[in-house]
Amino acid sequence: MTSPQSGTSSSAPPADRAEPELQRHFDDTIAHNQRIEPRDWMPEGYRRTLIRQIAQHAHSEIIGMQPEGEWITRAPSLRRKAILFAKVQDEAGHGLYLYSAAETLGADRADLTERLIEGRQKYSSIFNYPTPTFADVGVIGWFVDGAAICNQVPLCRSSYGPYARAMVRVCKEESFHQRQGYELLLTMMRGTDEQRAMVQDAVDRWWWPSLMMFGPPDDDSPNSAQSMAWKIKRHTNDELRQRFVDMTVPQAEKLGVTLPDPELRWNEERGHHDFGTPDWSELKRVISGDGPCNAQRMERRRTAHEEGAWVREAAAAHAAKQDKRREEGSAA
Ligand SMILES: [Fe+2]
Ligand SMILES: [Fe+2]
């Protein structure tokens, strides 16, 4: 991994003298809610934290194509196929913006991909659950893309410019994803008893894993405080989880499904819904590689990477040829 920052400070005073001043400038920028841009000085911890978060986010978009991608060839109509195709393609696009954002911090995309494939970097736990019925496509759109919106809308105000700007377009597309999922479920709920049962079954399976998407509870989330201070993150895991529950309950009522939590109820005093505790040991298990589909997801990603080797080689050869032509042109 290279660090372009160290190479751009030729006009700055020597690092040992400059650092407190640069740190002050960085702190002021954050305090005034202004953006840190790629050419600005930033503390190493800030850079490392961002690279890790953006890479994990990018990996999640790419791995996240798999659970629903399995349904593209089996979608029940041409219309559903076209919608699903567009949605899964959007997720590929999100992955690419995010890898590009990580590159502005000096990360190398090939290196990040390698880290994912070797299991050294994580992706969201949610994509390790199976999609046995077409109702899963709808529930993923509704819950998983809904949770992504809760997570990502505040990231549009993240302190790092390229990340925040990438989130603006990503969020617009996520809201299309959520609506297509919800519309699919509305259609199924107007169908047969079997279809309604299929929707309820998918809701039962995805509810708790969706709540886990926001990460461990705040008192077990050691990096959160620093990320909040740096304004990379704007809300804690528990705040975002609450926001998701409050947003989803009325949608469930309108749809006519039951969220599988006996403790779920409106709390007048708090002005929020109370809800039960997710099984945090399950989250730990899935994150550490022992979820229902971890092995399958990684295997598919690895195979896709190997099968794509010729494309990368061809693109590199083409770029080299163009460089050579340009050099010959400027020499002539
Ligand atoms: Fe996405
Ligand atoms: Fe999405």
mmCIF file of C-alpha atoms and ligand atoms in Angstrom, residues 61 87 91 94 145 173-174 177, ligand 2:
data_model
loop_
_atom_site.group_PDB
_atom_site.id
_atom_site.type_symbol
_atom_site.label_atom_id
_atom_site.label_comp_id
_atom_site.label_asym_id
_atom_site.label_seq_id
_atom_site.Cartn_x
_atom_site.Cartn_y
_atom_site.Cartn_z
ATOM 1 C CA GLU A 61 -21.532 -4.439 -2.137
ATOM 2 C CA LYS A 87 -30.530 -3.828 -8.820
ATOM 3 C CA GLU A 91 -24.521 -3.068 -6.308
ATOM 4 C CA HIS A 94 -21.471 0.763 -5.581
ATOM 5 C CA ASP A 145 -31.354 -2.087 1.495
ATOM 6 C CA GLU A 173 -30.003 3.873 -5.777
ATOM 7 C CA GLU A 174 -30.552 2.171 -2.417
ATOM 8 C CA HIS A 177 -33.751 -0.991 -4.174
HETATM 9 FE FE FE B 2 -28.786 -1.925 -2.582
#
